[in-house]
Amino acid sequence: METTYRLSLHRFVVSQLSGNGIDADWLLGEVGIPEWTMDDGDIQVPSSAFTRLWEVAAKAVDDPILPVRLGCRFTLGAGGLCDYLFSTSPTIGEGLATVGPYISDISTNHRLSLIEEGNGDIKFGFEIIEGDDRARDLTHLWAVASLLGRPRRVAAGTFDAELVRLRQRAPRTYTDMYDLLGTRAIEFGAAEDSITFRAADMDVPLTTADPVLHGILEKVAATVPPPPALASAWVDQVAGALAEALIAGDASLDAVARRLMVGRRTLQRRLAEAGTTWRQELDRARLERLRRVDSGGAHLGPARQAEILGYAGPQSIRRAARRWESIAERRVSDAIILAMRA
């Protein structure tokens, strides 16, 4: 199963970089993320895109510890429901304890462990599920820093790391990490990726604590499904583009691909990933357009129907109608079989 990251993380990174002179459209193009996704709410994007985002961004600004810088600026809300559960908790410790159980709402590509050390300090360990060493190094720099940046936003006091261990080799420049993470105890070439916090800091109150809202959010978290995958979001985008294309009079594959700013093969591949085809989506869009026109009380002849639906003529629409009837018959037949088996 392909692992993913919540799109709001990409949106946060892109917004931070665009505020520092990096062209957002260029960055999205380099990463391979469609521009429309930036305004498409919460969806899940393949893990490779998040790794690629850090690779391109770090190279563009010539900064090997860019994930640490941006992680320390983490804005609550970018992590979705997980962030709201954290911010409504009474203390840093109780807030951080919610991150592990609900991390899949942020990403399905990591496991987060929480270990209490012998002296009471709390260590969070990170493991990546899908990705090579480079992917692990970049995303764990981000993970360590964002786990620190999250409490700093709402803690009623200072909050720094006690110890940071990283498997990767030391970057060519990393001394800024001392100030960013609040500790000089940073070990490179370690056997694990982890960040340790002082036991006393776990009792620091959060200024946003709200026990009533937290209780409600916990109930919501138990029932809310994860954000949809990018593949299903593509189907919605194609439907919208097809509706516009039919009105404009050109609903060809190339025309719709241009509207979505992708190649025709990319569009077909995305639809296949979502379990559908170009022909199915085109037929669905045509049926929907015909329903809307008919609902207005219009009595359309075959020629006018063909024109509205983008067919060459009445003969083409008759062939499509037979195809639709065949699909409908199969669906009814399948439903009857299922009912008989129940």
C-alpha positions in Angstrom: 0.0 0.0 0.0 1.4 3.4 -1.0 2.1 5.7 2.0 1.1 9.3 2.0 1.4 12.7 3.6 -1.3 15.2 4.3 -1.4 17.9 1.6 -1.6 20.7 4.2 2.1 19.9 5.1 3.1 20.7 1.5 0.9 23.8 1.6 2.7 25.0 4.7 6.2 24.4 3.2 5.3 26.0 -0.1 3.8 29.1 1.6 6.9 29.5 3.8 9.2 29.3 0.8 7.1 31.5 -1.4 7.3 34.2 1.3 11.1 34.0 0.9 11.3 34.5 -2.8 10.8 31.0 -4.2 8.2 30.9 -7.0 5.4 28.6 -5.8 4.4 27.5 -9.3 7.9 26.6 -10.2 8.3 24.6 -6.9 5.1 22.7 -7.5 6.1 21.9 -11.1 9.5 20.6 -9.9 7.8 18.4 -7.3 5.0 17.2 -9.6 2.2 18.4 -7.5 -0.8 19.9 -9.4 -1.3 23.6 -8.7 -5.1 23.0 -8.1 -4.3 20.9 -5.0 -3.2 23.9 -3.1 -6.8 25.0 -2.8 -8.4 21.5 -2.6 -8.8 21.1 1.1 -7.3 18.1 2.8 -6.2 15.2 0.7 -3.3 12.7 1.0 -0.3 12.9 -1.4 2.1 10.1 -2.2 5.2 10.1 0.1 7.6 10.6 -2.8 6.2 14.1 -3.4 7.0 15.2 0.2 10.6 13.9 -0.1 11.0 15.6 -3.5 9.7 18.9 -2.1 12.5 18.9 0.5 15.1 17.9 -2.1 14.1 20.7 -4.5 13.6 23.3 -1.8 16.9 22.6 0.1 18.8 22.8 -3.2 17.0 26.0 -4.3 18.0 27.9 -1.1 21.3 26.0 -0.7 20.4 25.0 2.9 20.9 21.4 4.0 19.0 22.0 7.3 16.0 23.7 5.7 13.6 21.1 7.1 14.7 22.0 10.6 14.2 25.7 10.0 10.7 25.3 8.7 9.8 22.6 11.2 10.6 25.0 14.1 8.2 27.5 12.4 5.4 24.9 12.3 2.0 26.4 12.3 -0.7 24.6 14.3 -3.4 23.5 11.9 -1.1 22.2 9.2 -1.4 18.8 10.9 -5.2 18.7 10.8 -7.1 17.0 13.6 -3.9 15.9 15.3 -2.9 19.5 15.9 -6.2 20.4 17.4 -6.0 17.4 19.8 -2.6 18.6 20.8 -3.4 22.3 21.3 -6.5 21.6 23.5 -4.6 19.3 25.8 -3.7 20.6 29.3 0.1 20.2 29.2 2.9 19.7 26.7 3.3 16.1 27.8 -0.4 15.2 27.4 -0.5 17.0 24.1 2.6 15.2 22.7 1.1 11.9 23.8 -1.8 12.4 21.3 0.6 12.8 18.3 1.6 9.1 18.1 -1.9 7.5 18.1 -3.2 10.0 15.5 0.0 10.4 13.3 -1.7 8.6 10.4 -3.9 11.7 10.0 -0.7 13.6 9.2 1.2 10.8 7.4 1.0 7.0 6.9 4.7 6.9 6.2 6.0 7.1 9.8 5.8 5.3 13.1 6.3 7.4 16.3 7.3 5.8 19.5 7.2 7.3 23.0 9.6 6.0 25.7 10.1 7.2 29.2 13.8 7.2 30.2 15.0 6.1 33.6 15.3 9.7 34.7 11.8 10.6 33.6 12.8 12.3 30.3 10.6 11.5 27.4 12.1 10.3 24.1 10.2 10.2 20.8 11.7 7.9 18.1 10.9 8.1 14.4 10.8 5.3 11.8 10.1 5.7 8.1 8.0 3.1 6.3 8.6 3.9 2.6 11.7 5.7 1.3 15.5 5.5 1.0 18.1 7.0 3.4 17.8 10.4 1.7 14.0 10.4 2.2 14.5 9.3 5.8 17.1 12.0 6.5 15.1 14.9 5.1 11.7 13.9 6.6 13.1 13.1 10.0 14.9 16.5 10.2 11.4 17.9 9.6 9.7 15.5 12.0 12.2 16.3 14.9 11.9 20.0 14.4 8.1 20.1 14.0 7.6 18.0 17.1 9.5 20.8 18.9 7.9 23.7 17.0 4.3 22.6 17.7 4.5 23.1 21.5 6.5 26.3 21.2 3.5 27.9 19.6 1.3 27.5 22.6 3.4 26.6 25.7 3.3 28.8 28.7 7.1 28.9 28.9 10.2 28.1 26.9 10.6 24.7 25.4 13.8 23.2 24.0 15.1 19.7 23.2 17.4 17.9 25.7 19.0 15.6 23.1 18.7 14.9 19.4 20.0 11.8 17.7 20.1 11.4 14.0 21.2 8.5 11.8 22.4 10.7 9.0 25.9 12.1 8.6 26.4 15.7 9.8 25.4 18.2 7.1 28.2 20.5 5.8 26.7 23.3 7.9 24.5 22.6 10.9 25.6 24.9 13.8 22.3 26.8 13.4 20.6 23.7 14.7 22.0 24.4 18.1 19.9 27.6 18.4 16.9 26.2 16.5 16.5 23.1 18.6 17.7 24.7 21.8 20.5 22.2 22.5 24.1 21.5 21.6 23.5 17.8 22.3 23.0 16.7 18.7 24.4 13.4 17.7 24.9 12.5 14.0 25.6 9.0 12.8 23.5 7.6 15.7 21.7 4.3 15.7 18.3 6.0 15.7 16.4 9.2 14.9 14.9 10.6 18.1 14.4 13.7 20.1 14.4 13.7 23.9 12.6 16.3 26.2 13.1 17.0 29.8 10.7 15.4 32.2 9.9 18.8 33.9 8.9 20.3 30.6 6.1 17.8 30.1 4.2 19.5 32.9 4.3 23.0 31.2 0.7 24.1 30.6 -0.6 25.0 27.1 -2.2 28.4 26.7 -4.8 26.9 24.4 -6.0 24.1 26.8 -9.7 23.3 26.5 -10.8 20.1 28.2 -14.4 20.3 26.9 -13.3 20.8 23.3 -10.6 18.1 23.7 -13.1 15.6 24.8 -15.3 16.3 21.8 -12.3 16.1 19.4 -11.3 12.7 20.8 -14.8 11.4 20.0 -14.5 12.9 16.5 -11.1 11.5 16.0 -12.4 8.0 16.7 -14.9 8.3 13.8 -13.5 10.6 11.2 -12.0 8.8 8.2 -8.5 9.9 7.0 -8.4 12.5 4.2 -9.0 11.1 0.8 -6.2 10.0 -1.5 -5.0 12.3 -4.3 -6.3 9.7 -6.8 -9.9 10.2 -5.7 -9.5 14.0 -5.7 -8.3 13.8 -9.3 -11.7 12.3 -10.3 -13.5 15.4 -8.9 -11.1 17.7 -10.7 -11.7 15.9 -14.0 -15.4 16.1 -13.5 -15.2 19.9 -13.0 -12.9 20.3 -16.0 -15.2 18.1 -18.2 -18.3 20.1 -17.2 -16.5 23.3 -18.3 -15.2 21.7 -21.5 -18.6 20.5 -22.5 -20.0 24.0 -22.1 -17.1 25.4 -24.2 -17.7 22.8 -26.9 -14.4 20.9 -26.7 -14.4 17.9 -24.3 -11.5 16.1 -25.9 -8.9 14.3 -23.8 -6.3 16.9 -24.9 -8.5 19.8 -24.1 -9.4 18.6 -20.6 -5.7 17.7 -19.9 -4.8 21.3 -20.8 -7.4 22.6 -18.4 -5.8 20.6 -15.6 -2.3 21.5 -16.9 -1.1 17.9 -17.3 -0.3 15.7 -20.2 -2.9 13.3 -21.6 -1.0 10.3 -20.5 -0.7 11.7 -17.0 -4.4 12.3 -16.9 -5.2 8.8 -18.0 -2.8 7.3 -15.5 -4.3 9.3 -12.6 -7.8 8.1 -13.6 -6.6 4.5 -13.7 -5.1 4.9 -10.2 -8.5 6.0 -9.1 -10.1 2.9 -10.6 -11.8 4.6 -13.6 -11.1 5.6 -17.2 -11.3 8.6 -19.5 -14.3 7.1 -21.3 -16.2 6.4 -18.1 -15.7 9.9 -16.8 -16.6 11.5 -20.1 -19.8 9.5 -20.2 -20.6 10.4 -16.6 -20.1 14.1 -17.4 -22.3 13.9 -20.5 -25.1 12.2 -18.6 -24.9 14.8 -15.8 -25.0 17.6 -18.4 -28.0 16.1 -20.1 -29.9 15.7 -16.8 -29.3 19.3 -15.9 -30.6 20.5 -19.3 -33.6 18.2 -19.1 -34.5 19.3 -15.6 -35.1 22.8 -17.0 -38.1 21.4 -19.0 -36.3 21.6 -22.3 -37.5 19.2 -25.0 -34.4 18.5 -27.1 -34.3 16.8 -30.4 -31.5 14.3 -31.2 -29.4 16.8 -33.1 -29.5 19.3 -30.2 -28.7 16.6 -27.7 -25.7 15.6 -29.7 -24.5 19.2 -29.9 -24.9 19.8 -26.1 -23.1 16.5 -25.3 -20.2 17.0 -27.7 -21.1 14.2 -30.1 -20.6 14.3 -33.9 -24.3 13.6 -34.4 -27.5 11.7 -33.4 -25.9 8.4 -34.5 -23.0 8.8 -32.1 -25.3 9.6 -29.2 -27.4 6.5 -30.0 -24.3 4.3 -29.7 -23.4 6.0 -26.4 -27.0 5.4 -25.1 -26.7 1.7 -25.9 -23.4 1.7 -24.0 -25.0 3.4 -21.0 -27.9 1.0 -21.0 -25.5 -1.9 -21.0 -23.7 -0.5 -18.0 -27.0 0.1 -16.2 -28.2 -3.4 -16.9 -25.0 -4.9 -15.5 -25.3 -2.8 -12.3 -28.9 -3.9 -11.8 -28.0 -7.5 -12.5 -25.1 -7.3 -9.9 -27.5 -5.8 -7.4 -30.0 -8.6 -7.8 -27.3 -11.2 -7.4 -26.0 -9.6 -4.2 -29.6 -9.4 -2.9 -30.1 -13.1 -3.6 -26.9 -14.0 -1.7 -27.8 -11.9 1.3 
